[in-house]
Short mmCIF file of C-alpha atoms and ligand atoms in Angstrom, two decimals:
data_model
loop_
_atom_site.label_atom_id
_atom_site.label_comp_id
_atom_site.label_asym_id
_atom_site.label_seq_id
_atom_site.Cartn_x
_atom_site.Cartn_y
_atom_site.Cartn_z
CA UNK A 1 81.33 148.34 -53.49
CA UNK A 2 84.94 147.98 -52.44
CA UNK A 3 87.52 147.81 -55.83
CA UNK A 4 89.00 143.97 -55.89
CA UNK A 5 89.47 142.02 -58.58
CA UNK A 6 86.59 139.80 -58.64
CA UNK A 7 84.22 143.65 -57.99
CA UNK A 8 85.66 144.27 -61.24
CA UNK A 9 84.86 141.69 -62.95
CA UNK A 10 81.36 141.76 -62.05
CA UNK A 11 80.84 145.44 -62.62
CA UNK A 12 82.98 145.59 -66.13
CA UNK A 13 81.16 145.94 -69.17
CA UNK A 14 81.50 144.16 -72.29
CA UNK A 15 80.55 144.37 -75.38
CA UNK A 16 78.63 141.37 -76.54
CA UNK A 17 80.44 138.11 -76.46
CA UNK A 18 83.71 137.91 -75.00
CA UNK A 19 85.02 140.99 -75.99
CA UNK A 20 87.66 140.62 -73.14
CA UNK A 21 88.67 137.52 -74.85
CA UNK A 22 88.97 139.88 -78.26
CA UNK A 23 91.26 142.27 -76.08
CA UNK A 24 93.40 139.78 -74.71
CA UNK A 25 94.27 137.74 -77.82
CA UNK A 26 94.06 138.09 -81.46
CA UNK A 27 91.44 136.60 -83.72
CA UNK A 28 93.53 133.95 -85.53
CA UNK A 29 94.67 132.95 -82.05
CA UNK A 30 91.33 132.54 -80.93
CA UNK A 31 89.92 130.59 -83.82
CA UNK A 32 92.89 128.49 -83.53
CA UNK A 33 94.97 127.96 -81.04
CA UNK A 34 92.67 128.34 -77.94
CA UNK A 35 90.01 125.16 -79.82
CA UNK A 36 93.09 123.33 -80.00
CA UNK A 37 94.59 123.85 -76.64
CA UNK A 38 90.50 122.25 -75.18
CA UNK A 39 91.04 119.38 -76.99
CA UNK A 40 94.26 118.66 -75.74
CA UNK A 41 93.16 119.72 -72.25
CA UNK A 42 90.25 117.51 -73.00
CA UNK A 43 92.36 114.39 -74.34
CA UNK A 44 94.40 114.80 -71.50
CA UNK A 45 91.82 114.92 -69.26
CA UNK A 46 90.27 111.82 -70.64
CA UNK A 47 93.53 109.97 -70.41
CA UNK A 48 94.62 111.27 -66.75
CA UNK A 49 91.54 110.40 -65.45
CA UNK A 50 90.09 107.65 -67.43
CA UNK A 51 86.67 107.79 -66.48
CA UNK A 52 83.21 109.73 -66.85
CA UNK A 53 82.15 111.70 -63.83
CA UNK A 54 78.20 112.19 -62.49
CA UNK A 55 78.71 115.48 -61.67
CA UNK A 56 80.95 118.97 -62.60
CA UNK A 57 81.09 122.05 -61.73
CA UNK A 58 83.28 124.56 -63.49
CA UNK A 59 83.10 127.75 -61.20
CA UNK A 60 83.75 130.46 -63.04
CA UNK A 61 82.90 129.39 -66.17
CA UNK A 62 82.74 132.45 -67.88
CA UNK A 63 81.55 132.75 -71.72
CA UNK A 64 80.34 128.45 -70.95
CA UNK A 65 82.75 127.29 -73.67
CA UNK A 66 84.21 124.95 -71.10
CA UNK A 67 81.14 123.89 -69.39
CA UNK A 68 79.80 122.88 -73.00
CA UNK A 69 82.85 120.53 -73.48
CA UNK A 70 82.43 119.07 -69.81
CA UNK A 71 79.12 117.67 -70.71
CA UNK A 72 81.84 115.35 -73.13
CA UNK A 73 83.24 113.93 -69.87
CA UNK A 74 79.91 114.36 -67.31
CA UNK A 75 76.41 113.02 -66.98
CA UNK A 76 75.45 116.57 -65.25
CA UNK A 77 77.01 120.11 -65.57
CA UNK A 78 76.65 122.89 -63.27
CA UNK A 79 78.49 126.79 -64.37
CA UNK A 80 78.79 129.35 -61.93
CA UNK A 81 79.64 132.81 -62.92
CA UNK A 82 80.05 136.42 -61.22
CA UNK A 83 79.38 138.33 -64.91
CA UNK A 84 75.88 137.83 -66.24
CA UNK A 85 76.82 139.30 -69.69
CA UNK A 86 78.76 136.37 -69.95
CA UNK A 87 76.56 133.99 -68.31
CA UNK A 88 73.80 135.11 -70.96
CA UNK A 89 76.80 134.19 -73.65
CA UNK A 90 76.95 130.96 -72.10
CA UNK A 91 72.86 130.32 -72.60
CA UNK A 92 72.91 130.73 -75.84
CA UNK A 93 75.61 128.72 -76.05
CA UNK A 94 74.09 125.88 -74.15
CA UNK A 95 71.26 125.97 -76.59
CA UNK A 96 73.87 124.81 -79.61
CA UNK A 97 74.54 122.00 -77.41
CA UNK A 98 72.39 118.67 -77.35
CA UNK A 99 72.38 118.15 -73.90
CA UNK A 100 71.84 121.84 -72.95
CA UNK A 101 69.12 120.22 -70.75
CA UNK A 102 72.24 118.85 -68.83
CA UNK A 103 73.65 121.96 -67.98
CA UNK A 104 72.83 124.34 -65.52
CA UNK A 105 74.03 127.81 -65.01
CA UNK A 106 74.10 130.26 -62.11
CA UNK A 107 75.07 133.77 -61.38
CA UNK A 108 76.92 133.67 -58.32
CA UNK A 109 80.21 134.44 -56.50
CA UNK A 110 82.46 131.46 -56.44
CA UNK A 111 84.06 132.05 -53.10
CA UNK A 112 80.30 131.90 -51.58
CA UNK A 113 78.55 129.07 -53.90
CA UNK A 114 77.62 126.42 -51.50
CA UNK A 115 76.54 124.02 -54.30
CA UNK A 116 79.42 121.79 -54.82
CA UNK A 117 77.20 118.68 -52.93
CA UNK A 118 77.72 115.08 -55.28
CA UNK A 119 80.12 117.07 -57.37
CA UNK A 120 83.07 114.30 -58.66
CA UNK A 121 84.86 117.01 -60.62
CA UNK A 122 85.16 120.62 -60.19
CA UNK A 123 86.85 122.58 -62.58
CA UNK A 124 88.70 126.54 -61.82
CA UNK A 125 89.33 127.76 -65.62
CA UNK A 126 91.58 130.99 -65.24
CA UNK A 127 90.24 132.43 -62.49
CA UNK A 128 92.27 131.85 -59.38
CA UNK A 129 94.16 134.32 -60.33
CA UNK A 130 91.57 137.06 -59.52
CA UNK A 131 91.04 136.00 -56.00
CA UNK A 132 92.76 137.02 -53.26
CA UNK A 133 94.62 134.63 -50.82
CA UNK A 134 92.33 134.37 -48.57
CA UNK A 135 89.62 133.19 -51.12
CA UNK A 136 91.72 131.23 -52.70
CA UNK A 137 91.97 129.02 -49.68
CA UNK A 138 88.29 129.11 -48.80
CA UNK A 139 87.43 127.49 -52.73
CA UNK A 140 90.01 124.98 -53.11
CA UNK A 141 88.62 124.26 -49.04
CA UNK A 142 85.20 123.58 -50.22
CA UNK A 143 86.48 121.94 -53.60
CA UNK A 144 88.66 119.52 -51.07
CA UNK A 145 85.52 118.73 -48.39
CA UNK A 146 82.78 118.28 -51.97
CA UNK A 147 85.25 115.90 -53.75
CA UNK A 148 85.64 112.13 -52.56
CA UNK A 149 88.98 110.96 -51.72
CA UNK A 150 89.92 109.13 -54.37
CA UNK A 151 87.43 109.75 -56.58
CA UNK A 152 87.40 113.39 -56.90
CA UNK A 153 89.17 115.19 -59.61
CA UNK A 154 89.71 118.70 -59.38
CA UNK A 155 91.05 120.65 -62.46
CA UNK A 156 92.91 123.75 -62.16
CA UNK A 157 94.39 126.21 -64.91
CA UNK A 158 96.08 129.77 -63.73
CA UNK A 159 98.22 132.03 -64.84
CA UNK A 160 101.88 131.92 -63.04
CA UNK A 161 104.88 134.01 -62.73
CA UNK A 162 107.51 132.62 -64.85
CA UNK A 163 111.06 132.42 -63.01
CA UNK A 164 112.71 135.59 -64.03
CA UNK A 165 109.82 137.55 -62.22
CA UNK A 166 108.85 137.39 -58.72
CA UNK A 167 104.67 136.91 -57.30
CA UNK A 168 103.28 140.52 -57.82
CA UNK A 169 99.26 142.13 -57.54
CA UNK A 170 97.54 144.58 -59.99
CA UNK A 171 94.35 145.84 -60.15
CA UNK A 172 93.07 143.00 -61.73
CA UNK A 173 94.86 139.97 -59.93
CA UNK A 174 97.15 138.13 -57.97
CA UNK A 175 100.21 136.54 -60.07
CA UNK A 176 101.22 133.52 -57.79
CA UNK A 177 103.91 131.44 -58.68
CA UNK A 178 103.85 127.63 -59.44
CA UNK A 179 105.41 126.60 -56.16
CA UNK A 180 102.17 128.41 -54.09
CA UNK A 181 99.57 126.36 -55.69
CA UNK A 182 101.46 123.43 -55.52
CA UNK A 183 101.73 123.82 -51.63
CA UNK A 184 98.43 124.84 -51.41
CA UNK A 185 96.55 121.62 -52.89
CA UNK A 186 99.07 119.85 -51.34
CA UNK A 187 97.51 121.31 -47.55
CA UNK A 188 94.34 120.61 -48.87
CA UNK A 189 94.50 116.90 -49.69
CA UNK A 190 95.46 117.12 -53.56
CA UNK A 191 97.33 114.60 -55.02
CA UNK A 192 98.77 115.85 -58.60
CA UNK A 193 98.32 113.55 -61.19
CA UNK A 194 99.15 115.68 -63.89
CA UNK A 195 100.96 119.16 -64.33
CA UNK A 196 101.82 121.25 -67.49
CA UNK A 197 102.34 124.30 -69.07
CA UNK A 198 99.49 125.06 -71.80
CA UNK A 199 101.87 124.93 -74.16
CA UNK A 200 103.16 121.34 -73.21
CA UNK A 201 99.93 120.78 -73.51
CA UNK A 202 99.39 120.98 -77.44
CA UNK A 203 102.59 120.07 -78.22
CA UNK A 204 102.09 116.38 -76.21
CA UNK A 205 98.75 116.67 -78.29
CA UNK A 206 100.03 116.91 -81.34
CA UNK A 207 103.13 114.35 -81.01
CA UNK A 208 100.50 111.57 -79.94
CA UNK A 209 97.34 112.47 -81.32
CA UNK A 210 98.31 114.02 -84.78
CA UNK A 211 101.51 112.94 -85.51
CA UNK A 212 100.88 109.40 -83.70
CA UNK A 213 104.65 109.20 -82.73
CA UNK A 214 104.11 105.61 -80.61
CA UNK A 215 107.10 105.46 -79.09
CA UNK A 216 107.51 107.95 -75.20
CA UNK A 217 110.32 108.86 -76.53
CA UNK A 218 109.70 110.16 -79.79
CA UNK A 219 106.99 111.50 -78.69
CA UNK A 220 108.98 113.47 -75.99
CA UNK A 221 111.63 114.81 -78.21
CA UNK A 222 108.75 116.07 -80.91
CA UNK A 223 106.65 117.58 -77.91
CA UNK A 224 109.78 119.04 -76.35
CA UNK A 225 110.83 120.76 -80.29
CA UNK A 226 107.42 122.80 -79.78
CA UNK A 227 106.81 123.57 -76.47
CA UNK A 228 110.63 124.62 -75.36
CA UNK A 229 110.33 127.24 -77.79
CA UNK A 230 107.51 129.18 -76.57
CA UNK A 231 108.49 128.00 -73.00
CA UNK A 232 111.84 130.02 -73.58
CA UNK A 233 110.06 132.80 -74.99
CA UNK A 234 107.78 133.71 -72.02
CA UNK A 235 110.26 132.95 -69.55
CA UNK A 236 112.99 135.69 -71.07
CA UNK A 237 109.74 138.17 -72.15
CA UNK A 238 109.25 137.80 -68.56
CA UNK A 239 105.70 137.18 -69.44
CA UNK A 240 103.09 134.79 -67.10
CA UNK A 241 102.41 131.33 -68.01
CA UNK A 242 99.27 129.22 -67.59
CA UNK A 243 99.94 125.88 -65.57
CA UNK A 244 97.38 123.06 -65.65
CA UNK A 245 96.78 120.61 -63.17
CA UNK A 246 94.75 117.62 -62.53
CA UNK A 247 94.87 117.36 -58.98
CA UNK A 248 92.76 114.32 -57.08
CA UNK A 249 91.48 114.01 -53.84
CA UNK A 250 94.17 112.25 -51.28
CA UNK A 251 92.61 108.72 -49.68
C1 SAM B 1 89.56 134.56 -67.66
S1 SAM B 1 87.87 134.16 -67.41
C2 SAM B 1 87.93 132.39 -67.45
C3 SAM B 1 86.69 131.77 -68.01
C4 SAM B 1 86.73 130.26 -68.17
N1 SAM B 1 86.75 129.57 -66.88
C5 SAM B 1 87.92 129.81 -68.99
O1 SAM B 1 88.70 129.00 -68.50
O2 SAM B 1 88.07 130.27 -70.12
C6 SAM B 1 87.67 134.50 -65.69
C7 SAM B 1 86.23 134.33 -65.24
O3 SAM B 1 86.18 134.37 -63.82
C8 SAM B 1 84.97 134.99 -63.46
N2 SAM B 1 85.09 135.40 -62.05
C9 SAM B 1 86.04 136.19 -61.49
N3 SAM B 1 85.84 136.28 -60.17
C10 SAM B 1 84.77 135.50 -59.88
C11 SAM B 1 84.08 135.18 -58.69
N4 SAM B 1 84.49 135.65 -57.51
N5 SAM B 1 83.01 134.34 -58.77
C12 SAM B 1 82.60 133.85 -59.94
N6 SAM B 1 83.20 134.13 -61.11
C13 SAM B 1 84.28 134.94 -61.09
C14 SAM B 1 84.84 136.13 -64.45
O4 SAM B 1 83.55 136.67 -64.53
C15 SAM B 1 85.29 135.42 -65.73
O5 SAM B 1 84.21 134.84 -66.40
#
């Protein structure tokens, strides 16, 4: 089997759950930062969209801890994965859940799933990133023709070059910057309703949910206090950033 990204994320072993998660970031970050960053994602999800949806479909759903949390905002859940150690993960994660009987999961190659029929939202978690340009076209494509205008909602996080670095490839993805996506949802009939840096994310979270600062601007400059910081950080490590976007489907 030719060497690409998504080849090696099939064929990589792991040891027991998410152990690439345990690479990538630390425990304490784990336990706390990445639960709080999905319920920020998940407030502002809820707020951007204001609605419930009949059907999702988070391709790539890796380890399911996403697809659990869609069945929060969707009558009907359906997770597609390439890994099947992590699709197992996500089945006996499923079984925690009380709707588990309203999820569905299946082992299969995003770029080929064909199953996207009555879907209202459709969901690519992290994983853009380890498709190639061509398949990147071909899902957001299919995500665009599935979704109703106007009603669809498509939800994209990936990782993007900050502005000291330019787009670069590695073995194990393609680091796009922001301006790509944007012009590539835009040719495919997105409209964005929402953008953000992960970080903005939890800081807009925690300035409105926690701290209940009512007024836009207070909220604002307390948001703004957090997330410049790490903003700053990444952006003079020269390190990637993850950008989330709730994109709909253009009448
Ligand atoms: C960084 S994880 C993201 C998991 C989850 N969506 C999230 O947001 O945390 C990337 C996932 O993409 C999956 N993946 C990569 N290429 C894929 C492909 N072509 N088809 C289906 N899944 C793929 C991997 O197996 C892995 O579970």
């Amino acid at each position: 089997m030719e060497a690409t990204a998504t080849t090696l994320w099939k064929n990589r072993k792991f040891d027991g759950i998410a152990a690439y998660t345990r690479a990538a970031a630390p425990a304490w970050l784990q336990e706390i930062v990445q639960p709080l960053f999905r319920d920020a994602m998940f407030a502002r999800l809820r707020r951007r969209t204001g609605r419930r949806f009949v059907k999702a479909a988070d391709l790539a759903c890796g380890v399911g801890d996403w697809s659990v949390r869609y069945l929060e905002i969707a009558r009907r859940v359906v997770g597609v994965d390439i890994n099947p150690e992590f699709l197992a993960a996500a089945r006996a994660a499923a079984t925690r859940s009380k709707r588990a009987a309203s999820l569905e999961l299946i082992e299969a190659n995003l770029v080929e799933y064909d199953g996207l029929d009555g879907a209202d939202f459709v969901a690519l978690g992290a994983c853009l990133q380890c498709l190639d340009d061509h398949e990147v076209e071909r899902v957001v494509s299919r995500a665009s023709a599935a979704l109703r205008p106007s009603r669809g909602v498509l939800y994209v996080r990936t990782s993007v070059v900050t502005p000291l670095r330019t787009p670069y490839e590695e073995s194990d993805g393609f680091y796009r910057d922001r301006t790509t996506y944007e012009e590539l949802f835009e040719r495919h009939g997105f409209r964005v309703l929402d953008a953000a840096y992960s970080a903005t994310v939890v800081a807009e979270h925690l300035a409105q949910d926690w701290l209940l600062c009512e007024s836009p601007p207070t909220r604002a400059a307390v948001s703004a206090t957090i997330a410049v910081p790490a903003r700053l950080a990444r952006v003079l490590k020269r390190e990637n950033d993850f950008c989330n976007w709730i994109l709909e489907r253009r009448a």
